[in-house]
Amino acid sequence: MSQKIVTRFAPSPTGYLHIGGARTALFNWLFARGHGGTFLLRIEDTDRARSTPEATAAILKGLEWLGLDYDGEVVSQFERVPRHAEVAREMLARGAAYKCFSTQEEIEAFREKAKAEGTSQLFRSPWRDADPSTYPDAPYVIRLKAPREGATVVHDKVQGDVTVRNDQLDDMVCLRSDGTPTYMLAVVVDDHDMGVTHVIRGDDHLVNAARQMQIYLAMGWDVPVYAHIPLIHGPDGKKLSKRHGAVGLEQYQAMGYPAAGMRNYLARLGWSHGDDEFFTDEQAKSWFELEGIGRSPARLDFKKLENICGRHMAVADDDALMPQVAGYLEAAELPALTETQAKGLRAAMPYIKASAKTFPQLIEKAHFALVQRPVDVDEKAAKQLDPVSRGILKELTPRLQNASWTREDLEAIVKQVAEEKDLGLGKLASPLRAALAGRSVTPGVFDMMYVLGREETLARVNDQAA
Ligand code: GLU
């Protein structure tokens, strides 16, 4: 491909970053990154009443968490209003648009009449071909002089050719009478000026594409490649809504899904590369093509998400997981780890990450490394610490004192003591587990001993030995 690919994500900052929006951003990012292109971010904040700085902040934060880096500065659509107005005037000058002086009342009256007569209610402005010498000194809007014959065909990479008859479209307003641009004009001008070559977005914008194309054609600009992706549906197959819970991206961070797993899962939500379910970012970038996007809505499947996340957690770098855990705790509004706890978690990481799918699960598995002496013993674990077991623990301590501290040696020592006492390994492992973690379900006993180290292990065993 000779043309440099430029994609963009263009969210409206009117609420949280929707999971569907996050996937749209991801597709644009993958496509650009995989083709040596550029991925831009534009905040569509022209709707002043509904746009908030908090929503913009949430979008930026969400993208950062998901690891979707964009190129250059964030573009504010609102700041480009003068440019939008300039293009509307250029369209006028080119004869591709006209001043329309019809008042709201006149437009209403037109519609009422059409309704009564059973004709098309699409407004047909009497000013379309009016002689400028007849223009009144009154407020006007600038309307596109849209073609009335033929059809506008959107060659969509996902939906195929979508044909809209031109007599089904009215002469849309591009500039309002107060000089502000309409959304339709703003999007086209921005995409053109930003050099966007590929517009990948939700298929709720498919109808807009035909209208937007008319503006490109009116200005003689190159129309971008369109790819309108089907929306995400809830697990029940219905359109994703608040009723399904977890529609905002930040909720996923707060639920403790690792971002790498989230990227992988979201990529698979509506896009496929053969049967590949689990892949790295590098693979996704090199595989991602618009042809791989499916035409039917994808369904959210939390089980799949968890499984993919688990696989990413298992292969993640131990050090890299640490700040992610901190990010999760913050997002979930949980207390941060102390320095000692962070050290404990880091030491435990190699032994626990393979069996955790989410950060809450990871923290749960790291419990033994996060608690301090004296370790609280829960009811179930306490049952393992009967007087006989406590006696055995006491006998174990001198042996541990002299052990070389490898997992293998530790296991050999405990096995040996079990044999000497003619006990099953479990009879020793259970009280040991209870003494070390205060719980009955934990990572492997020898892993815990190894992670805790000689001194701490002995201290915890001694706390319970009698
Ligand atoms: N601002 C629009 C939205 O958030 C997206 C517009 C576009 O991608 O063209 O739905």
Coordinates of C-alpha atoms and ligand atoms in Angstrom, one line a residue:
M1 CA 0.0 0.0 0.0
S2 CA 1.6 3.2 -1.1
Q3 CA -0.7 5.6 0.7
K4 CA 0.2 6.2 4.4
I5 CA -2.7 5.1 6.5
V6 CA -4.2 7.6 8.9
T7 CA -7.0 6.5 11.3
R8 CA -8.7 8.3 14.1
F9 CA -10.9 7.8 17.1
A10 CA -13.4 10.5 17.5
P11 CA -15.4 10.1 20.7
S12 CA -18.0 12.6 22.0
P13 CA -17.1 13.5 25.6
T14 CA -20.7 13.1 26.9
G15 CA -20.2 10.2 29.3
Y16 CA -17.9 7.4 30.2
L17 CA -15.8 5.6 27.5
H18 CA -18.2 2.9 26.3
I19 CA -16.7 -0.5 25.8
G20 CA -17.9 -0.3 22.2
G21 CA -16.0 2.9 21.8
A22 CA -12.9 1.3 23.3
R23 CA -13.1 -1.4 20.7
T24 CA -13.5 1.1 17.9
A25 CA -10.4 2.9 19.2
L26 CA -8.6 -0.5 19.3
F27 CA -9.5 -1.4 15.7
N28 CA -8.2 2.0 14.5
W29 CA -5.1 1.7 16.6
L30 CA -4.3 -1.9 15.4
F31 CA -5.0 -0.9 11.7
A32 CA -2.7 2.1 11.9
R33 CA 0.0 0.5 13.9
G34 CA 0.1 -2.6 11.8
H35 CA 0.5 -0.6 8.6
G36 CA 3.1 1.9 9.8
G37 CA 0.3 4.5 9.8
T38 CA -0.9 7.2 12.2
F39 CA -3.6 7.0 14.8
L40 CA -5.2 10.3 15.8
L41 CA -7.5 11.3 18.6
R42 CA -10.2 13.9 18.2
I43 CA -12.6 14.8 20.9
E44 CA -15.9 15.8 19.4
D45 CA -16.8 18.4 21.9
T46 CA -18.9 20.7 19.8
D47 CA -22.1 19.9 21.7
R48 CA -21.3 22.3 24.6
A49 CA -24.3 21.4 26.6
R50 CA -23.5 17.7 26.8
S51 CA -19.7 17.7 26.6
T52 CA -17.8 17.7 29.9
P53 CA -14.1 17.9 30.8
E54 CA -14.7 14.9 33.1
A55 CA -15.8 12.8 30.2
T56 CA -12.8 13.9 28.2
A57 CA -10.5 13.0 31.1
A58 CA -12.2 9.6 31.4
I59 CA -11.6 9.0 27.7
L60 CA -7.9 9.9 27.9
K61 CA -7.5 7.8 31.0
G62 CA -9.3 4.8 29.5
L63 CA -7.1 4.9 26.4
E64 CA -4.0 5.1 28.5
W65 CA -5.0 2.2 30.6
L66 CA -5.8 0.1 27.5
G67 CA -2.4 1.1 26.1
L68 CA -3.7 2.8 22.9
D69 CA -1.3 5.5 22.3
Y70 CA -2.2 8.1 19.8
D71 CA 0.0 10.3 17.6
G72 CA 0.4 14.1 18.0
E73 CA -1.9 16.3 20.0
V74 CA -5.5 15.6 20.9
V75 CA -7.7 17.6 18.5
S76 CA -10.6 19.5 20.0
Q77 CA -13.4 19.7 17.4
F78 CA -14.8 22.8 19.2
E79 CA -11.6 24.7 18.7
R80 CA -11.9 24.1 15.0
V81 CA -15.3 25.9 14.6
P82 CA -13.9 28.8 12.6
R83 CA -12.4 26.4 10.1
H84 CA -15.7 24.6 9.8
A85 CA -17.4 27.9 9.1
E86 CA -14.7 28.7 6.5
V87 CA -15.4 25.5 4.6
A88 CA -19.1 26.2 4.6
R89 CA -18.4 29.6 3.0
E90 CA -16.0 27.9 0.5
M91 CA -18.9 25.5 -0.4
L92 CA -21.0 28.6 -1.0
A93 CA -18.3 30.1 -3.3
R94 CA -18.1 26.9 -5.2
G95 CA -21.8 26.8 -5.8
A96 CA -22.0 23.6 -3.8
A97 CA -24.1 25.1 -1.1
Y98 CA -26.6 28.0 -0.8
K99 CA -28.0 30.4 1.7
C100 CA -31.4 29.4 3.0
F101 CA -33.6 32.0 4.6
S102 CA -36.5 29.8 5.4
T103 CA -37.7 30.2 9.0
Q104 CA -38.6 27.4 11.4
E105 CA -42.2 28.2 10.9
E106 CA -42.0 28.0 7.1
I107 CA -40.2 24.6 7.4
E108 CA -42.9 23.4 9.7
A109 CA -45.6 24.6 7.4
F110 CA -43.9 22.8 4.5
R111 CA -43.9 19.6 6.5
E112 CA -47.5 19.9 7.6
K113 CA -48.6 20.5 4.0
A114 CA -46.6 17.6 2.7
K115 CA -48.1 15.4 5.4
A116 CA -51.6 16.4 4.5
E117 CA -50.9 15.9 0.8
G118 CA -49.1 12.6 1.4
T119 CA -45.9 13.8 -0.4
S120 CA -42.3 13.6 0.8
Q121 CA -41.7 15.6 4.0
L122 CA -38.1 16.2 3.1
F123 CA -37.7 19.9 3.1
R124 CA -37.2 21.4 -0.3
S125 CA -35.9 24.9 0.2
P126 CA -37.2 27.6 -2.1
W127 CA -33.8 29.3 -1.8
R128 CA -31.8 26.5 -3.5
D129 CA -31.8 28.2 -6.9
A130 CA -32.8 31.7 -5.9
D131 CA -31.1 34.7 -7.4
P132 CA -28.9 36.3 -4.7
S133 CA -30.4 39.7 -5.6
T134 CA -33.6 38.5 -4.0
Y135 CA -31.9 37.7 -0.7
P136 CA -33.5 39.4 2.3
D137 CA -31.4 41.0 5.1
A138 CA -32.3 38.2 7.5
P139 CA -30.6 35.3 9.3
Y140 CA -29.8 32.3 7.1
V141 CA -28.4 28.8 7.3
I142 CA -26.0 27.4 4.7
R143 CA -27.4 24.2 3.1
L144 CA -25.6 21.7 1.0
K145 CA -26.8 21.7 -2.6
A146 CA -27.2 18.0 -2.6
P147 CA -27.7 16.0 -5.8
R148 CA -31.3 15.1 -6.3
E149 CA -30.8 12.5 -9.0
G150 CA -29.1 9.2 -8.8
A151 CA -27.7 7.7 -5.6
T152 CA -24.9 8.0 -3.1
V153 CA -23.1 4.7 -2.7
V154 CA -20.9 4.1 0.4
H155 CA -18.3 1.4 -0.5
D156 CA -18.1 0.1 3.0
K157 CA -15.3 -2.4 3.8
V158 CA -17.5 -4.3 6.3
Q159 CA -21.1 -3.7 5.1
G160 CA -20.4 -3.8 1.4
D161 CA -21.9 -1.2 -1.0
V162 CA -24.6 0.7 0.8
T163 CA -26.8 2.7 -1.6
V164 CA -28.9 5.7 -0.6
R165 CA -31.1 7.3 -3.2
N166 CA -30.4 11.0 -3.4
D167 CA -34.1 11.8 -3.5
Q168 CA -34.2 10.3 0.0
L169 CA -31.8 13.0 1.4
D170 CA -32.5 16.6 2.0
D171 CA -30.2 19.6 1.5
M172 CA -28.6 19.3 5.0
V173 CA -27.7 22.3 7.0
C174 CA -23.9 22.7 7.3
L175 CA -23.8 26.0 9.1
R176 CA -26.5 27.2 11.4
S177 CA -27.8 30.7 11.5
D178 CA -25.7 31.5 14.5
G179 CA -22.6 30.6 12.6
T180 CA -22.0 27.3 14.3
P181 CA -21.3 24.2 12.2
T182 CA -23.4 21.1 12.2
Y183 CA -21.9 17.8 13.4
M184 CA -22.0 16.4 9.9
L185 CA -19.9 19.3 8.5
A186 CA -17.5 19.3 11.4
V187 CA -16.7 15.6 11.1
V188 CA -15.9 15.8 7.4
V189 CA -13.8 18.9 7.6
D190 CA -11.8 17.5 10.5
D191 CA -11.3 14.1 8.9
H192 CA -10.2 15.8 5.7
D193 CA -7.8 18.3 7.4
M194 CA -6.4 15.6 9.7
G195 CA -5.7 13.5 6.5
V196 CA -7.8 10.6 7.7
T197 CA -7.7 7.9 5.1
H198 CA -9.8 5.2 6.9
V199 CA -12.8 5.9 9.0
I200 CA -13.5 2.9 11.2
R201 CA -16.5 3.4 13.5
G202 CA -19.7 1.9 14.8
D203 CA -22.4 1.1 12.3
D204 CA -24.7 3.5 14.0
H205 CA -22.9 6.1 11.8
L206 CA -23.5 4.2 8.6
V207 CA -26.4 6.5 7.5
N208 CA -24.3 9.5 8.3
A209 CA -21.6 8.2 5.9
A210 CA -23.8 8.8 2.8
R211 CA -24.4 12.4 3.9
Q212 CA -20.8 13.0 4.8
M213 CA -19.8 11.6 1.4
Q214 CA -21.9 14.3 -0.2
I215 CA -19.9 17.0 1.6
Y216 CA -16.6 15.4 0.4
L217 CA -17.9 15.3 -3.1
A218 CA -19.1 18.9 -2.9
M219 CA -15.6 20.0 -1.9
G220 CA -13.9 17.8 -4.4
W221 CA -12.1 16.0 -1.5
D222 CA -11.0 12.4 -1.5
V223 CA -13.6 10.2 0.3
P224 CA -11.9 8.1 3.0
V225 CA -12.3 4.3 3.1
Y226 CA -15.2 3.5 5.4
A227 CA -15.5 0.5 7.7
H228 CA -18.6 0.5 9.9
I229 CA -18.4 -2.1 12.5
P230 CA -21.4 -3.8 14.1
L231 CA -22.2 -2.8 17.6
I232 CA -21.4 -5.0 20.6
H233 CA -24.3 -6.9 22.1
G234 CA -24.8 -8.1 25.7
P235 CA -24.5 -11.7 26.7
D236 CA -28.2 -12.1 26.0
G237 CA -27.8 -11.0 22.4
K238 CA -29.5 -7.7 22.9
K239 CA -28.0 -4.3 22.2
L240 CA -25.5 -3.5 25.0
S241 CA -27.0 -1.2 27.5
K242 CA -26.6 -0.2 31.1
R243 CA -29.0 -3.0 32.0
H244 CA -26.1 -5.4 31.2
G245 CA -23.8 -3.6 33.7
A246 CA -20.2 -3.0 32.9
V247 CA -20.6 -0.8 29.8
G248 CA -17.9 1.7 30.8
L249 CA -14.3 0.8 30.1
E250 CA -13.2 2.0 33.5
Q251 CA -15.3 -0.7 35.1
Y252 CA -13.2 -3.3 33.5
Q253 CA -10.1 -1.9 35.0
A254 CA -11.8 -1.8 38.4
M255 CA -12.9 -5.4 37.9
G256 CA -9.2 -6.2 37.6
Y257 CA -8.8 -7.4 34.0
P258 CA -5.3 -6.9 32.7
A259 CA -5.1 -4.5 29.8
A260 CA -3.3 -6.9 27.5
G261 CA -6.0 -9.5 28.0
M262 CA -8.6 -6.8 27.4
R263 CA -7.0 -5.7 24.1
N264 CA -6.9 -9.3 23.0
Y265 CA -10.5 -10.0 23.9
L266 CA -11.8 -6.7 22.4
A267 CA -9.9 -7.4 19.2
R268 CA -11.7 -10.8 18.9
L269 CA -15.0 -9.1 19.5
G270 CA -16.1 -8.6 15.9
W271 CA -12.8 -9.4 14.2
S272 CA -11.1 -12.7 13.6
H273 CA -7.9 -14.1 12.2
G274 CA -8.6 -17.8 11.5
D275 CA -9.1 -19.6 14.7
D276 CA -6.7 -17.6 16.7
E277 CA -8.1 -16.6 20.1
F278 CA -4.9 -15.8 22.1
F279 CA -2.4 -13.5 20.6
T280 CA 0.1 -10.7 21.4
D281 CA -0.2 -7.1 20.4
E282 CA 2.5 -7.6 17.8
Q283 CA 0.5 -10.5 16.2
A284 CA -2.7 -8.5 16.3
K285 CA -1.1 -5.5 14.6
S286 CA 0.4 -7.6 11.8
W287 CA -2.8 -9.6 11.3
F288 CA -5.4 -6.8 11.5
E289 CA -7.2 -6.2 8.2
L290 CA -10.6 -4.7 7.7
E291 CA -11.6 -7.8 5.8
G292 CA -11.5 -9.7 9.1
I293 CA -14.2 -7.7 10.6
G294 CA -17.5 -9.6 10.9
R295 CA -20.9 -8.4 9.8
S296 CA -22.9 -9.6 12.7
P297 CA -22.9 -8.1 16.2
A298 CA -20.4 -9.7 18.6
R299 CA -21.6 -10.7 22.0
L300 CA -19.9 -9.9 25.2
D301 CA -18.8 -13.1 26.9
F302 CA -17.2 -12.6 30.3
K303 CA -16.0 -16.2 30.6
K304 CA -14.0 -15.8 27.4
L305 CA -12.7 -12.5 28.6
E306 CA -11.5 -14.1 31.8
N307 CA -9.9 -17.0 30.1
I308 CA -8.0 -14.8 27.7
C309 CA -6.9 -12.5 30.5
G310 CA -5.7 -15.5 32.5
R311 CA -3.5 -16.6 29.6
H312 CA -2.0 -13.1 29.3
M313 CA -1.4 -12.9 33.1
A314 CA 0.4 -16.2 32.9
V315 CA 3.0 -15.0 30.4
A316 CA 3.2 -11.4 31.6
D317 CA 6.5 -10.1 32.9
D318 CA 6.6 -10.2 36.7
D319 CA 7.9 -6.6 37.1
A320 CA 5.4 -5.3 34.5
L321 CA 2.5 -6.7 36.5
M322 CA 3.4 -4.6 39.6
P323 CA 2.2 -1.2 38.4
Q324 CA -0.8 -2.8 36.8
V325 CA -1.8 -4.2 40.2
A326 CA -1.4 -0.7 41.7
G327 CA -3.6 0.7 38.9
Y328 CA -6.2 -1.9 39.6
L329 CA -6.3 -1.2 43.3
E330 CA -6.6 2.5 42.6
A331 CA -9.4 2.0 40.1
A332 CA -11.2 -0.3 42.5
E333 CA -10.8 2.3 45.3
L334 CA -8.9 -0.2 47.4
P335 CA -5.9 0.7 49.6
A336 CA -2.6 0.7 47.9
L337 CA 0.0 -2.0 48.9
T338 CA 2.6 -1.0 51.4
E339 CA 6.2 -1.3 50.4
T340 CA 6.5 -4.6 52.3
Q341 CA 3.4 -5.9 50.7
A342 CA 4.6 -4.9 47.3
K343 CA 7.9 -6.8 47.9
G344 CA 5.9 -9.8 49.1
L345 CA 3.7 -9.7 46.0
R346 CA 6.7 -9.4 43.7
A347 CA 8.4 -12.3 45.3
A348 CA 5.3 -14.4 45.0
M349 CA 4.5 -13.4 41.5
P350 CA 6.2 -16.2 39.6
Y351 CA 4.3 -18.8 41.6
I352 CA 0.8 -17.3 41.5
K353 CA 0.4 -15.5 38.2
A354 CA -0.3 -18.6 36.1
S355 CA -3.4 -19.5 38.2
A356 CA -4.9 -16.0 38.3
K357 CA -7.1 -14.6 35.6
T358 CA -7.7 -11.2 37.1
F359 CA -6.0 -8.9 39.6
P360 CA -8.5 -9.7 42.4
Q361 CA -7.6 -13.3 42.0
L362 CA -3.9 -12.5 41.9
I363 CA -4.2 -10.6 45.2
E364 CA -6.2 -13.4 46.7
K365 CA -3.4 -15.9 45.8
A366 CA -0.8 -13.5 47.1
H367 CA -2.6 -13.3 50.5
F368 CA 0.2 -15.3 52.3
A369 CA 2.8 -12.8 51.0
L370 CA 0.8 -9.7 51.9
V371 CA -0.1 -10.5 55.5
Q372 CA 2.1 -9.9 58.5
R373 CA 2.8 -11.9 61.6
P374 CA 1.0 -12.9 63.7
V375 CA -1.0 -14.4 60.8
D376 CA -4.7 -14.5 61.3
V377 CA -5.9 -18.0 61.0
D378 CA -9.4 -18.5 59.6
E379 CA -11.8 -21.1 60.9
K380 CA -11.1 -23.8 58.4
A381 CA -7.3 -23.5 58.7
A382 CA -7.6 -23.5 62.5
K383 CA -8.9 -27.1 62.2
Q384 CA -5.6 -28.1 60.8
L385 CA -3.8 -26.8 63.8
D386 CA -4.8 -29.4 66.4
P387 CA -2.4 -30.2 69.2
V388 CA -0.9 -33.2 67.3
S389 CA -0.3 -31.1 64.2
R390 CA 1.3 -28.3 66.3
G391 CA 3.6 -30.9 67.8
I392 CA 4.7 -32.0 64.3
L393 CA 5.3 -28.4 63.3
K394 CA 7.6 -28.1 66.4
E395 CA 9.6 -31.0 65.2
L396 CA 9.9 -29.6 61.8
T397 CA 11.5 -26.3 62.8
P398 CA 15.1 -27.5 63.6
R399 CA 15.1 -29.3 60.3
L400 CA 14.1 -26.2 58.4
Q401 CA 16.6 -24.2 60.2
N402 CA 19.4 -26.1 58.6
A403 CA 17.8 -26.6 55.2
S404 CA 19.3 -25.1 52.1
W405 CA 16.5 -22.9 51.0
T406 CA 15.5 -24.4 47.6
R407 CA 12.0 -25.7 46.8
E408 CA 13.4 -29.2 46.2
D409 CA 15.2 -29.4 49.5
L410 CA 12.2 -28.0 51.4
E411 CA 10.0 -30.6 49.8
A412 CA 12.5 -33.4 50.6
I413 CA 12.7 -32.4 54.2
V414 CA 9.0 -32.3 54.7
K415 CA 8.6 -35.6 52.9
Q416 CA 11.2 -37.1 55.1
V417 CA 9.6 -36.0 58.3
A418 CA 6.3 -37.3 57.0
E419 CA 7.9 -40.7 56.3
E420 CA 9.5 -40.8 59.7
K421 CA 6.2 -40.2 61.3
D422 CA 4.5 -42.6 59.0
L423 CA 2.1 -39.9 57.9
G424 CA 0.8 -38.9 54.5
L425 CA 2.4 -35.7 53.1
G426 CA -1.0 -34.0 53.5
K427 CA -0.9 -34.4 57.3
L428 CA 2.1 -32.2 57.3
A429 CA 1.3 -29.9 54.5
S430 CA -2.1 -28.9 55.8
P431 CA -0.9 -27.5 59.2
L432 CA 2.1 -26.0 57.5
R433 CA -0.2 -24.3 55.1
A434 CA -2.4 -23.1 57.9
A435 CA 0.6 -21.7 59.8
L436 CA 2.1 -19.9 56.8
A437 CA -1.1 -18.4 55.3
G438 CA -3.8 -18.8 57.9
R439 CA -5.9 -20.3 55.2
S440 CA -6.7 -23.7 53.8
V441 CA -6.6 -22.8 50.1
T442 CA -3.3 -21.3 49.1
P443 CA -0.5 -21.6 46.5
G444 CA 1.8 -24.7 46.9
V445 CA 3.3 -25.0 50.4
F446 CA 6.9 -25.2 49.2
D447 CA 6.3 -22.2 46.9
M448 CA 5.1 -20.3 49.9
M449 CA 8.0 -21.3 52.0
Y450 CA 10.5 -20.4 49.3
V451 CA 8.9 -17.0 48.7
L452 CA 8.6 -16.2 52.5
G453 CA 12.2 -17.2 53.1
R454 CA 13.8 -19.0 56.0
E455 CA 13.3 -16.4 58.7
E456 CA 9.7 -15.6 58.1
T457 CA 8.8 -19.2 57.5
L458 CA 10.3 -20.3 60.7
A459 CA 8.7 -17.5 62.6
R460 CA 5.3 -18.3 61.2
V461 CA 5.7 -22.0 62.0
N462 CA 6.9 -21.2 65.5
D463 CA 3.9 -19.0 66.1
Q464 CA 1.8 -22.1 65.7
A465 CA 4.1 -24.8 66.9
A466 CA 3.6 -26.3 70.4
Ligands
GLU1 N1 -18.4 11.4 17.9 C1 -19.0 10.2 17.3 C2 -19.4 9.3 18.4 O1 -18.9 9.4 19.5 C3 -18.1 9.4 16.3 C4 -18.1 10.1 15.0 C5 -17.3 9.4 14.0 O2 -16.5 8.4 14.4 O3 -17.3 9.8 12.9 O4 -20.2 8.4 18.3

